[in-house]
Structures are given as C-alpha cells and as structure tokens.
Amino acid sequence: MDNILRGKNIIVGISGGIAAYKTPQLVRLLKKCSANVRIALTDGGTHFVSELALATVSEERVYRSIFPPADTTGTDYTRHISLGEWADALVIAPATANTLAKLSAGLCDDMLSALFITLRPGKPVLIFPAMDGQMFLSPSVQRNIATLAAQGCIVISPESGELASGQCGTGRMPEPESILSSLEEALHCTAQDSAFYGKSVVVTAGPTREKIDGVRFISNYSSGKMGFAIARAAAQRGALVTLITGPVHLATPPGVTRLDVESAVEMHGVAQSFFKSCAIFIGAAAVSDYRPVAAIEGKMKKEMPEIELTLVKNPDILAEFGIQKAPGQLAVGFALETQTGLDNARKKLKAKNLDLIAFNFFDRKSSGFEVDTNIITLIESDGGTTELPQLTKYAAAGRVLDAIEKLFVQQAGINP
Ligand code: CTP
C-alpha cells in the first residue's frame, strides 16, 4: 500500500482512559508517515497523558476548550469549526463511556465533542472505545456505540485481556500500530483508483445453523466480524458488495447489500446465484460442514436414554465456486485451524482452487472467532506467504484486500 497518510490532516481525539498513555506513540507513528496531526484532549484525558508530551510529538498546540483565552485574536474564536474543516479523518482513542455518550447525543462542551459535529461529511471517524469490561458491555454504552455506528462512524471494539482493574475482559485499546492500520484502511474510502472500484464482490460471513428440530440447532462460535469487516472495507474501496450472512448480531456496513440466511444449504443456494456474475468471491463464513439428515418436526422429547444423530455433509460453497470460476474471477478463502495449520491451509487453497487463502489460528484471545483482532498469514496460489501482525479485523480486512488488489494487477499484466 502507498503511504496514504502522507500530507493528510488527522485529528487525534483523546479522552480520559488509562490507554491515553499510549497516544504519544500513535502520534509519533502518524508523524513518521508524514501526516499533519492535531490533538483534541478532553479534561479527563489530561489525567492520563500530558499536554506537553502531546504538543511535543505533534509539533502543534493541543486543543482542549472551545472557549479561547480572553487575549485571543483572529480565528481562534472559531477553532472548533476550522478544525472540523481541516481534518481528513478523526481518530478518537481511547473513547471513554462518557465521550461516547456525549458524541452520540450531539453534546459539544469541549473541543473534541464540538469538532466531531463540525467535521465535513464523508470524512472517516474511527472510534476506539476503551474501558472496563463491565462498563463496555453496559446497555447504555452499547446503545451509544450502535448510534454512532449507525451515523457511519467506524467503531472498533476493544480487545480482550488484562484491564487496569486487574480483571480480564474486553476493554483494552488496540496497540498504536493496529490503530494506524485501521486508519490507513479507512482512508482508502471510495478511492476511485482502487482496483475494487465498480467490481462485484460477494462475501459470505458468520456461522450457519443446522436444525436438529424446531427449537435446536448445530452451529459454531463465529460472530461474523471478519466477514463484515471485509464487506465494509471492500465497499469503502468502491466495490459493489453483497454480503451473504448467517445469523449474527452486527449492523450492516454502509453501502453493502446484505442477504440473511440460516443454514449452509440456504447460503449455498443464495451464493450460487452470484457465481457467474461476481468478480471476487470471498468465503469468510464458518459454514457447518455437516447437517442433521432431516430436522425433526416440533420439539424432540427426552424420552430416550440416548439418541443418535445422523449427519450428512453440506455443500462446500467456496470449493464449488473455486472449481468452476472463469478466467478473471478470483476465489478467496479463510482457513481457521486449531493446530499448526499452515500446511492444512495450503491444502485447502489447492483443493478449492483458490487464488488466496488467509490462514488464521484459533485461540479465542487474539485471533479467530468472536474477538476483534486477528493474526493472519496470507498464502497465495504460487506459494508466497505474508505473515501479518495482530491487527483489528478491520485493518486485517484491508490487508486481505491489498493482497487481492495485487492479484488483479498481476492478472491485468497477463490479460491486458
Ligand atoms: N467453506 C465453504 N463451505 C463449506 C465449508 C467451508 O464455503 N461447507 C469455506 C469457508 O468459508 C472458508 C474455507 O471454505 O473460506 C475453509 O473453511 P474451513 O472451515 O477452514 O475448512 P473446511 O473446508 O470446512 O475443512 P475442515 O473443517 O476440515 O478444516
């Protein structure tokens, strides 16, 4: 990827969470990429990171209040408006419960909340909530996050791990490198020069449910987050994205056409109708490999001491596409492995005739189902591999799309 941050005007909004101590490092990374950085620090934020440190690394004064000192002259009176105009993107990290509440309600009693509503339409806003795990899960925080996401903000859920309280839970801010990658991805927004522009992309996501009877099913822990992140990032690059998803609790990314299904057979049926027309098929769903031979009508009663469930194989959706794809179409898969699985991933790439496979190791802490980060190794059909660091799923999605763009360019070289 080119240095998309060069010359870009980035505002870093910092509110009062312990993770604020990492923000000078984020600012340094942005400056290293030749971005222009301005900082809006809340009063709470000053308890965790010094204004002087931030001013030094950003080489700019730090903005806090919307009310300038009495001896102010010129444009400083309307700084909250000019900052909103100036910014190419706003990154709020960490975003506390209080800041989320203010932003979602449209309050503006400090520079960060005021410039949030003066930001020009279409400019990406990335929000990194970070707080105690119980606070993060509270209905009010979740409601405010949903409101901001519905407004088009890119809300990146916190990571799991040890928290400042000494407890373990979901609430940690991603590392500055990962925040930077997410921002780079967001800045790809509707880039007309992207190889994805105008291309039809189909993404499968989430788990499938295979009915045992009217009230029970076989499924897996897939949350759909990786597939949704891919769909969001592809749509931002200008692709025409169809997202075929199993049952998940996720909002549809902006500009994406979403088709909800339940079982593998249903997913297969819907996916098949795009096989001929799509340019790229990305299988990110955790499709159940087997289904009960027939679902029992109504609710099965526990009359028997033991029962046997006969399962039959489900269609392999991605393999079917890979094997019948026409020249110019690309097939991309994921390989979730619990063992040292690079070899298994390579086998899947070959067996399903894929152009690219993303191998991800399943540990449920930093990679795999449910969590918000992934550690991926990309394997191309010529055997070339690229190991990625731990990234937010959104940033990881961007890297997968970069690899697909590279394949397009190679293909265009072969068939100009
Ligand atoms: N896939 C699919 N349809 C299936 C099974 C898998 O489209 N019935 C796709 C997945 O979306 C993923 C890739 O194939 O992109 C690999 O899925 P994975 O579950 O890792 O492997 P399987 O092929 O199911 O093999 P196994 O479960 O034995 O590891």
Short mmCIF file of C-alpha atoms and ligand atoms in Angstrom, two decimals:
data_model
loop_
_atom_site.label_atom_id
_atom_site.label_comp_id
_atom_site.label_asym_id
_atom_site.label_seq_id
_atom_site.Cartn_x
_atom_site.Cartn_y
_atom_site.Cartn_z
CA MET A 1 0.00 0.00 0.00
CA ASP A 2 1.29 3.51 -0.79
CA ASN A 3 1.72 5.86 2.12
CA ILE A 4 -1.88 7.04 2.12
CA LEU A 5 -1.23 9.14 5.23
CA ARG A 6 1.34 11.42 3.59
CA GLY A 7 0.12 15.02 3.85
CA LYS A 8 -3.22 14.02 5.38
CA ASN A 9 -4.69 16.12 8.18
CA ILE A 10 -5.51 13.84 11.09
CA ILE A 11 -7.13 14.86 14.36
CA VAL A 12 -6.48 12.55 17.28
CA GLY A 13 -9.16 12.89 19.97
CA ILE A 14 -8.08 11.65 23.38
CA SER A 15 -10.43 11.16 26.31
CA GLY A 16 -9.83 10.13 29.90
CA GLY A 17 -8.95 6.47 29.99
CA ILE A 18 -5.75 4.81 31.11
CA ALA A 19 -4.99 3.81 27.50
CA ALA A 20 -4.41 7.53 26.78
CA TYR A 21 -0.82 6.95 27.88
CA LYS A 22 -0.24 5.15 24.56
CA THR A 23 -1.34 8.09 22.41
CA PRO A 24 2.02 9.91 22.08
CA GLN A 25 3.25 6.75 20.38
CA LEU A 26 0.26 6.84 18.00
CA VAL A 27 1.03 10.48 17.20
CA ARG A 28 4.68 9.61 16.54
CA LEU A 29 3.65 6.85 14.13
CA LEU A 30 1.35 9.27 12.29
CA LYS A 31 4.11 11.89 12.05
CA LYS A 32 6.52 9.25 10.75
CA CYS A 33 4.01 8.64 7.93
CA SER A 34 4.19 12.41 7.19
CA ALA A 35 0.64 13.12 8.38
CA ASN A 36 -0.23 16.51 9.88
CA VAL A 37 -1.56 15.82 13.36
CA ARG A 38 -3.64 17.98 15.68
CA ILE A 39 -4.86 16.82 19.04
CA ALA A 40 -8.11 17.40 20.91
CA LEU A 41 -7.67 16.36 24.53
CA THR A 42 -10.56 16.20 27.00
CA ASP A 43 -10.18 17.27 30.62
CA GLY A 44 -10.33 13.59 31.60
CA GLY A 45 -7.55 12.81 29.16
CA THR A 46 -5.17 15.22 30.93
CA HIS A 47 -5.13 12.86 33.93
CA PHE A 48 -3.52 10.13 31.85
CA VAL A 49 -1.29 11.87 29.32
CA SER A 50 0.48 15.21 29.49
CA GLU A 51 -0.43 18.05 27.19
CA LEU A 52 3.26 18.88 26.88
CA ALA A 53 4.15 15.36 25.67
CA LEU A 54 1.40 15.54 23.04
CA ALA A 55 2.34 19.05 21.94
CA THR A 56 5.97 17.96 21.59
CA VAL A 57 5.30 14.88 19.47
CA SER A 58 2.64 16.55 17.31
CA GLU A 59 4.63 19.81 16.98
CA GLU A 60 1.35 21.67 17.48
CA ARG A 61 -0.51 23.14 20.42
CA VAL A 62 -3.08 20.81 21.97
CA TYR A 63 -6.76 21.81 21.71
CA ARG A 64 -8.95 21.42 24.78
CA SER A 65 -11.61 24.06 25.30
CA ILE A 66 -13.88 25.68 22.73
CA PHE A 67 -13.60 28.91 24.70
CA PRO A 68 -10.31 30.62 23.87
CA PRO A 69 -8.44 32.75 26.46
CA ALA A 70 -9.53 36.41 26.73
CA ASP A 71 -6.43 37.73 24.93
CA THR A 72 -7.15 35.60 21.86
CA THR A 73 -7.25 37.26 18.46
CA GLY A 74 -8.25 36.20 14.95
CA THR A 75 -9.51 32.78 14.01
CA ASP A 76 -9.04 31.10 17.39
CA TYR A 77 -12.61 32.08 18.30
CA THR A 78 -13.95 29.65 15.73
CA ARG A 79 -11.27 27.00 16.05
CA HIS A 80 -13.85 24.21 16.61
CA ILE A 81 -15.22 24.94 13.14
CA SER A 82 -11.90 25.35 11.35
CA LEU A 83 -10.59 22.10 12.87
CA GLY A 84 -13.63 20.25 11.57
CA GLU A 85 -12.97 21.75 8.13
CA TRP A 86 -9.26 20.96 8.26
CA ALA A 87 -9.49 17.27 9.12
CA ASP A 88 -9.24 14.44 6.59
CA ALA A 89 -10.01 11.97 9.40
CA LEU A 90 -10.73 11.89 13.10
CA VAL A 91 -9.41 9.12 15.35
CA ILE A 92 -10.81 9.01 18.88
CA ALA A 93 -8.62 6.79 21.02
CA PRO A 94 -9.34 6.00 23.74
CA ALA A 95 -13.06 6.81 23.68
CA THR A 96 -14.48 6.59 27.19
CA ALA A 97 -18.08 5.78 28.12
CA ASN A 98 -18.61 9.49 28.85
CA THR A 99 -17.22 10.61 25.49
CA LEU A 100 -19.30 8.01 23.64
CA ALA A 101 -22.41 9.31 25.43
CA LYS A 102 -21.61 12.91 24.56
CA LEU A 103 -20.85 12.15 20.91
CA SER A 104 -23.94 10.02 20.42
CA ALA A 105 -26.14 12.71 21.99
CA GLY A 106 -24.53 15.51 19.98
CA LEU A 107 -23.36 17.42 23.06
CA CYS A 108 -20.42 19.72 22.45
CA ASP A 109 -18.92 21.18 25.59
CA ASP A 110 -15.24 20.72 24.73
CA MET A 111 -13.09 20.83 21.60
CA LEU A 112 -13.32 17.10 20.85
CA SER A 113 -17.11 16.88 21.01
CA ALA A 114 -17.54 20.21 19.15
CA LEU A 115 -15.25 19.38 16.25
CA PHE A 116 -16.93 15.98 15.97
CA ILE A 117 -20.07 17.71 14.74
CA THR A 118 -18.26 20.20 12.51
CA LEU A 119 -16.35 17.50 10.65
CA ARG A 120 -17.12 17.53 6.93
CA PRO A 121 -19.43 14.76 5.64
CA GLY A 122 -17.68 11.68 4.29
CA LYS A 123 -14.55 12.14 6.39
CA PRO A 124 -13.83 8.92 8.28
CA VAL A 125 -14.30 8.91 12.03
CA LEU A 126 -12.67 5.98 13.82
CA ILE A 127 -13.69 5.41 17.40
CA PHE A 128 -11.76 3.11 19.71
CA PRO A 129 -13.77 2.58 22.90
CA ALA A 130 -11.57 1.51 25.82
CA MET A 131 -12.76 0.98 29.37
CA ASP A 132 -13.52 -1.63 31.98
CA GLY A 133 -15.15 -4.78 30.54
CA GLN A 134 -18.41 -4.39 32.51
CA MET A 135 -18.70 -0.74 31.51
CA PHE A 136 -18.18 -1.69 27.87
CA LEU A 137 -20.97 -4.28 28.00
CA SER A 138 -23.43 -1.98 29.77
CA PRO A 139 -26.62 -1.31 27.79
CA SER A 140 -26.03 2.44 27.69
CA VAL A 141 -22.51 2.12 26.25
CA GLN A 142 -23.70 -0.45 23.71
CA ARG A 143 -26.62 1.80 22.75
CA ASN A 144 -24.31 4.79 22.23
CA ILE A 145 -21.91 2.70 20.15
CA ALA A 146 -24.82 1.48 17.99
CA THR A 147 -25.98 5.09 17.48
CA LEU A 148 -22.51 6.22 16.42
CA ALA A 149 -22.07 3.21 14.11
CA ALA A 150 -25.46 3.95 12.52
CA GLN A 151 -24.19 7.51 11.85
CA GLY A 152 -21.35 5.99 9.83
CA CYS A 153 -18.57 6.11 12.45
CA ILE A 154 -16.18 3.17 12.31
CA VAL A 155 -16.35 1.83 15.85
CA ILE A 156 -13.59 -0.67 16.55
CA SER A 157 -14.40 -2.82 19.55
CA PRO A 158 -11.75 -3.07 22.24
CA GLU A 159 -9.53 -6.08 22.66
CA SER A 160 -9.71 -8.69 25.40
CA GLY A 161 -7.04 -9.11 28.02
CA GLU A 162 -5.89 -7.77 31.36
CA LEU A 163 -7.52 -4.46 32.27
CA ALA A 164 -6.43 -1.63 34.54
CA SER A 165 -8.77 -3.01 37.23
CA GLY A 166 -6.63 -6.16 37.32
CA GLN A 167 -9.55 -8.14 35.89
CA CYS A 168 -9.64 -9.78 32.49
CA GLY A 169 -12.25 -8.71 29.99
CA THR A 170 -12.98 -6.83 26.79
CA GLY A 171 -11.92 -3.23 27.11
CA ARG A 172 -8.33 -2.76 26.00
CA MET A 173 -7.48 -0.23 23.34
CA PRO A 174 -5.67 -1.80 20.34
CA GLU A 175 -1.95 -1.04 20.09
CA PRO A 176 -0.99 2.18 18.23
CA GLU A 177 0.32 0.18 15.22
CA SER A 178 -3.06 -1.51 14.87
CA ILE A 179 -4.91 1.83 15.18
CA LEU A 180 -2.67 3.22 12.44
CA SER A 181 -3.51 0.29 10.13
CA SER A 182 -7.24 0.78 10.75
CA LEU A 183 -6.90 4.47 9.86
CA GLU A 184 -4.99 3.65 6.67
CA GLU A 185 -7.79 1.31 5.70
CA ALA A 186 -10.47 3.93 6.37
CA LEU A 187 -8.63 6.47 4.22
CA HIS A 188 -8.95 4.15 1.25
CA CYS A 189 -12.56 5.33 1.24
CA THR A 190 -14.17 5.22 -2.20
CA ALA A 191 -10.76 5.57 -3.82
CA GLN A 192 -11.72 5.63 -7.49
CA ASP A 193 -8.27 4.40 -8.40
CA SER A 194 -8.77 1.24 -6.32
CA ALA A 195 -8.83 -1.98 -8.31
CA PHE A 196 -12.09 -2.75 -6.47
CA TYR A 197 -13.93 0.25 -7.87
CA GLY A 198 -17.15 -0.91 -9.55
CA LYS A 199 -16.30 -4.63 -9.13
CA SER A 200 -18.87 -7.08 -7.84
CA VAL A 201 -17.68 -8.72 -4.63
CA VAL A 202 -19.57 -11.45 -2.78
CA VAL A 203 -18.65 -12.15 0.84
CA THR A 204 -20.01 -14.97 2.98
CA ALA A 205 -19.92 -14.37 6.73
CA GLY A 206 -20.97 -15.66 10.12
CA PRO A 207 -21.97 -19.13 11.21
CA THR A 208 -24.68 -21.34 9.77
CA ARG A 209 -27.34 -23.08 11.83
CA GLU A 210 -28.27 -26.66 11.07
CA LYS A 211 -31.65 -27.61 12.52
CA ILE A 212 -31.96 -30.67 14.75
CA ASP A 213 -35.62 -29.99 15.49
CA GLY A 214 -37.93 -27.00 15.68
CA VAL A 215 -36.02 -25.44 18.60
CA ARG A 216 -32.43 -26.76 18.44
CA PHE A 217 -29.56 -26.47 16.02
CA ILE A 218 -25.86 -27.23 15.45
CA SER A 219 -23.70 -24.16 14.94
CA ASN A 220 -20.34 -22.63 15.89
CA TYR A 221 -18.94 -19.55 17.65
CA SER A 222 -18.43 -17.43 14.54
CA SER A 223 -19.51 -13.83 15.17
CA GLY A 224 -19.29 -12.70 11.53
CA LYS A 225 -16.91 -9.87 12.45
CA MET A 226 -14.20 -10.77 9.93
CA GLY A 227 -16.63 -11.14 7.01
CA PHE A 228 -18.39 -7.89 7.92
CA ALA A 229 -15.03 -6.09 8.16
CA ILE A 230 -14.14 -7.34 4.67
CA ALA A 231 -17.50 -6.26 3.29
CA ARG A 232 -17.14 -2.79 4.86
CA ALA A 233 -13.59 -2.31 3.59
CA ALA A 234 -14.45 -3.53 0.07
CA ALA A 235 -17.44 -1.18 -0.12
CA GLN A 236 -15.22 1.69 1.01
CA ARG A 237 -12.89 0.90 -1.88
CA GLY A 238 -15.82 1.29 -4.24
CA ALA A 239 -16.77 -2.37 -4.77
CA LEU A 240 -20.40 -3.42 -5.19
CA VAL A 241 -20.62 -5.73 -2.23
CA THR A 242 -23.15 -8.47 -1.50
CA LEU A 243 -22.83 -9.91 1.98
CA ILE A 244 -24.45 -13.31 2.50
CA THR A 245 -24.54 -13.86 6.21
CA GLY A 246 -25.64 -16.43 8.72
CA PRO A 247 -27.28 -15.31 11.99
CA VAL A 248 -25.12 -12.59 13.63
CA HIS A 249 -25.66 -9.51 15.81
CA LEU A 250 -23.91 -7.00 13.59
CA ALA A 251 -25.04 -3.86 11.81
CA THR A 252 -24.85 -3.88 8.02
CA PRO A 253 -21.83 -1.87 6.87
CA PRO A 254 -22.69 1.27 4.84
CA GLY A 255 -23.23 0.68 1.14
CA VAL A 256 -23.36 -3.12 1.45
CA THR A 257 -26.26 -5.28 0.22
CA ARG A 258 -26.97 -7.84 2.91
CA LEU A 259 -28.74 -11.16 2.41
CA ASP A 260 -29.56 -13.11 5.58
CA VAL A 261 -29.62 -16.89 5.57
CA GLU A 262 -29.69 -19.54 8.24
CA SER A 263 -28.38 -22.89 7.06
CA ALA A 264 -25.45 -23.93 4.85
CA VAL A 265 -27.89 -25.16 2.21
CA GLU A 266 -29.59 -21.74 2.14
CA MET A 267 -26.21 -19.96 1.99
CA HIS A 268 -25.19 -22.23 -0.85
CA GLY A 269 -28.40 -21.50 -2.79
CA VAL A 270 -28.03 -17.72 -2.49
CA ALA A 271 -24.27 -17.77 -3.18
CA GLN A 272 -24.72 -19.91 -6.31
CA SER A 273 -26.86 -17.23 -7.91
CA PHE A 274 -23.77 -14.91 -7.89
CA PHE A 275 -21.19 -17.45 -9.09
CA LYS A 276 -21.32 -16.37 -12.74
CA SER A 277 -21.58 -12.62 -12.22
CA CYS A 278 -19.20 -11.80 -9.37
CA ALA A 279 -15.60 -10.73 -9.90
CA ILE A 280 -14.44 -11.90 -6.49
CA PHE A 281 -15.92 -14.44 -4.11
CA ILE A 282 -14.63 -14.24 -0.54
CA GLY A 283 -15.60 -17.10 1.77
CA ALA A 284 -15.35 -15.78 5.32
CA ALA A 285 -18.29 -17.78 6.68
CA ALA A 286 -17.80 -20.60 9.15
CA VAL A 287 -20.09 -22.92 7.25
CA SER A 288 -21.16 -26.01 9.21
CA ASP A 289 -19.60 -28.96 7.44
CA TYR A 290 -22.50 -31.29 8.35
CA ARG A 291 -26.25 -31.07 8.95
CA PRO A 292 -28.72 -33.49 10.52
CA VAL A 293 -30.07 -35.72 7.78
CA ALA A 294 -33.57 -34.38 8.47
CA ALA A 295 -34.85 -31.91 11.05
CA ILE A 296 -37.41 -33.38 13.43
CA GLU A 297 -40.79 -31.65 13.37
CA GLY A 298 -41.67 -29.80 16.57
CA LYS A 299 -39.66 -30.31 19.76
CA MET A 300 -37.81 -33.56 20.35
CA LYS A 301 -38.76 -35.08 23.75
CA LYS A 302 -36.20 -36.51 26.17
CA GLU A 303 -37.82 -39.93 26.35
CA MET A 304 -34.80 -41.98 25.28
CA PRO A 305 -31.71 -42.51 27.49
CA GLU A 306 -29.53 -41.82 24.45
CA ILE A 307 -30.11 -40.82 20.86
CA GLU A 308 -28.15 -40.95 17.64
CA LEU A 309 -27.97 -38.03 15.27
CA THR A 310 -27.07 -38.85 11.68
CA LEU A 311 -25.31 -36.02 9.89
CA VAL A 312 -24.78 -35.55 6.19
CA LYS A 313 -22.18 -33.37 4.51
CA ASN A 314 -23.08 -29.84 3.47
CA PRO A 315 -22.07 -28.41 0.11
CA ASP A 316 -18.67 -26.70 0.13
CA ILE A 317 -19.69 -23.31 -1.21
CA LEU A 318 -16.25 -21.83 -1.76
CA ALA A 319 -14.85 -25.01 -3.33
CA GLU A 320 -17.74 -25.12 -5.77
CA PHE A 321 -17.07 -21.52 -6.82
CA GLY A 322 -13.29 -22.07 -6.95
CA ILE A 323 -13.56 -25.11 -9.16
CA GLN A 324 -15.97 -23.59 -11.68
CA LYS A 325 -14.68 -19.99 -11.71
CA ALA A 326 -13.96 -18.44 -15.09
CA PRO A 327 -10.65 -16.77 -16.01
CA GLY A 328 -10.60 -13.34 -14.39
CA GLN A 329 -12.70 -14.34 -11.39
CA LEU A 330 -10.94 -14.61 -8.04
CA ALA A 331 -11.69 -17.01 -5.17
CA VAL A 332 -10.50 -16.13 -1.69
CA GLY A 333 -10.92 -18.20 1.45
CA PHE A 334 -10.14 -18.34 5.12
CA ALA A 335 -8.68 -21.34 6.88
CA LEU A 336 -9.33 -21.49 10.57
CA GLU A 337 -7.09 -24.03 12.17
CA THR A 338 -6.60 -25.12 15.74
CA GLN A 339 -3.36 -27.00 15.09
CA THR A 340 -0.20 -25.70 13.43
CA GLY A 341 -2.24 -25.29 10.30
CA LEU A 342 -0.19 -23.65 7.55
CA ASP A 343 0.03 -26.95 5.69
CA ASN A 344 -3.71 -27.53 6.09
CA ALA A 345 -4.36 -24.04 4.77
CA ARG A 346 -2.14 -24.74 1.73
CA LYS A 347 -4.08 -27.97 1.11
CA LYS A 348 -7.39 -26.07 1.21
CA LEU A 349 -6.02 -23.45 -1.21
CA LYS A 350 -5.19 -26.21 -3.70
CA ALA A 351 -8.26 -28.41 -3.16
CA LYS A 352 -10.66 -25.47 -3.54
CA ASN A 353 -8.69 -23.89 -6.42
CA LEU A 354 -8.32 -20.58 -4.58
CA ASP A 355 -6.22 -17.58 -5.55
CA LEU A 356 -5.59 -16.60 -1.95
CA ILE A 357 -6.23 -18.04 1.48
CA ALA A 358 -5.98 -16.30 4.84
CA PHE A 359 -4.83 -18.74 7.46
CA ASN A 360 -5.85 -17.75 10.95
CA PHE A 361 -5.03 -19.54 14.10
CA PHE A 362 -7.88 -20.10 16.52
CA ASP A 363 -7.10 -19.15 20.11
CA ARG A 364 -10.17 -17.05 21.01
CA LYS A 365 -7.96 -14.45 22.71
CA SER A 366 -6.34 -12.52 19.90
CA SER A 367 -7.36 -14.44 16.79
CA GLY A 368 -10.30 -16.41 15.44
CA PHE A 369 -13.97 -16.46 16.41
CA GLU A 370 -15.70 -13.65 18.33
CA VAL A 371 -12.65 -11.50 19.16
CA ASP A 372 -11.99 -8.19 17.38
CA THR A 373 -8.45 -8.86 16.28
CA ASN A 374 -6.91 -11.44 14.02
CA ILE A 375 -3.46 -12.82 13.36
CA ILE A 376 -3.40 -13.88 9.73
CA THR A 377 -0.93 -15.41 7.32
CA LEU A 378 -1.79 -14.83 3.68
CA ILE A 379 -0.94 -17.63 1.25
CA GLU A 380 -1.09 -17.08 -2.49
CA SER A 381 -1.59 -19.78 -5.10
CA ASP A 382 2.09 -19.55 -6.12
CA GLY A 383 3.02 -20.43 -2.53
CA GLY A 384 4.10 -16.92 -1.48
CA THR A 385 3.22 -16.23 2.17
CA THR A 386 2.89 -13.00 4.14
CA GLU A 387 2.63 -13.08 7.91
CA LEU A 388 0.61 -10.19 9.33
CA PRO A 389 0.90 -8.92 12.89
CA GLN A 390 -2.05 -8.88 15.27
CA LEU A 391 -4.46 -6.34 13.77
CA THR A 392 -8.03 -5.22 14.29
CA LYS A 393 -10.27 -7.28 11.99
CA TYR A 394 -10.97 -4.09 10.03
CA ALA A 395 -7.24 -3.48 9.47
CA ALA A 396 -6.69 -7.18 8.68
CA ALA A 397 -9.53 -6.96 6.13
CA GLY A 398 -7.64 -4.13 4.47
CA ARG A 399 -4.51 -6.26 4.17
CA VAL A 400 -6.52 -9.10 2.62
CA LEU A 401 -7.95 -6.61 0.10
CA ASP A 402 -4.46 -5.25 -0.64
CA ALA A 403 -3.36 -8.81 -1.47
CA ILE A 404 -6.40 -9.24 -3.76
CA GLU A 405 -5.55 -5.92 -5.49
CA LYS A 406 -2.07 -7.27 -6.13
CA LEU A 407 -3.60 -10.34 -7.80
CA PHE A 408 -5.73 -8.09 -10.03
CA VAL A 409 -2.68 -6.19 -11.14
CA GLN A 410 -0.86 -9.46 -11.91
CA GLN A 411 -3.89 -10.72 -13.84
CA ALA A 412 -4.17 -7.48 -15.79
CA GLY A 413 -0.49 -7.94 -16.73
CA ILE A 414 -1.25 -11.41 -18.08
CA ASN A 415 -4.52 -10.39 -19.84
CA PRO A 416 -4.04 -6.66 -20.64
N1 CTP B 1 -16.27 -23.11 3.25
C1 CTP B 1 -17.40 -23.07 2.47
N2 CTP B 1 -18.34 -24.05 2.58
C2 CTP B 1 -18.18 -25.07 3.43
C3 CTP B 1 -17.02 -25.14 4.24
C4 CTP B 1 -16.08 -24.14 4.13
O1 CTP B 1 -17.57 -22.13 1.70
N3 CTP B 1 -19.11 -26.02 3.50
C5 CTP B 1 -15.24 -22.08 3.11
C6 CTP B 1 -15.07 -21.17 4.31
O2 CTP B 1 -15.87 -20.02 4.22
C7 CTP B 1 -13.59 -20.84 4.28
C8 CTP B 1 -12.95 -22.07 3.64
O3 CTP B 1 -14.00 -22.72 2.95
O4 CTP B 1 -13.30 -19.76 3.43
C9 CTP B 1 -12.30 -23.02 4.61
O5 CTP B 1 -13.18 -23.33 5.66
P1 CTP B 1 -12.70 -24.19 6.92
O6 CTP B 1 -13.87 -24.33 7.84
O7 CTP B 1 -11.42 -23.63 7.45
O8 CTP B 1 -12.34 -25.57 6.28
P2 CTP B 1 -13.18 -26.76 5.73
O9 CTP B 1 -13.07 -26.74 4.24
O10 CTP B 1 -14.56 -26.74 6.29
O11 CTP B 1 -12.33 -28.01 6.29
P3 CTP B 1 -12.12 -28.52 7.81
O12 CTP B 1 -13.38 -28.16 8.56
O13 CTP B 1 -11.93 -29.98 7.64
O14 CTP B 1 -10.90 -27.82 8.35
#
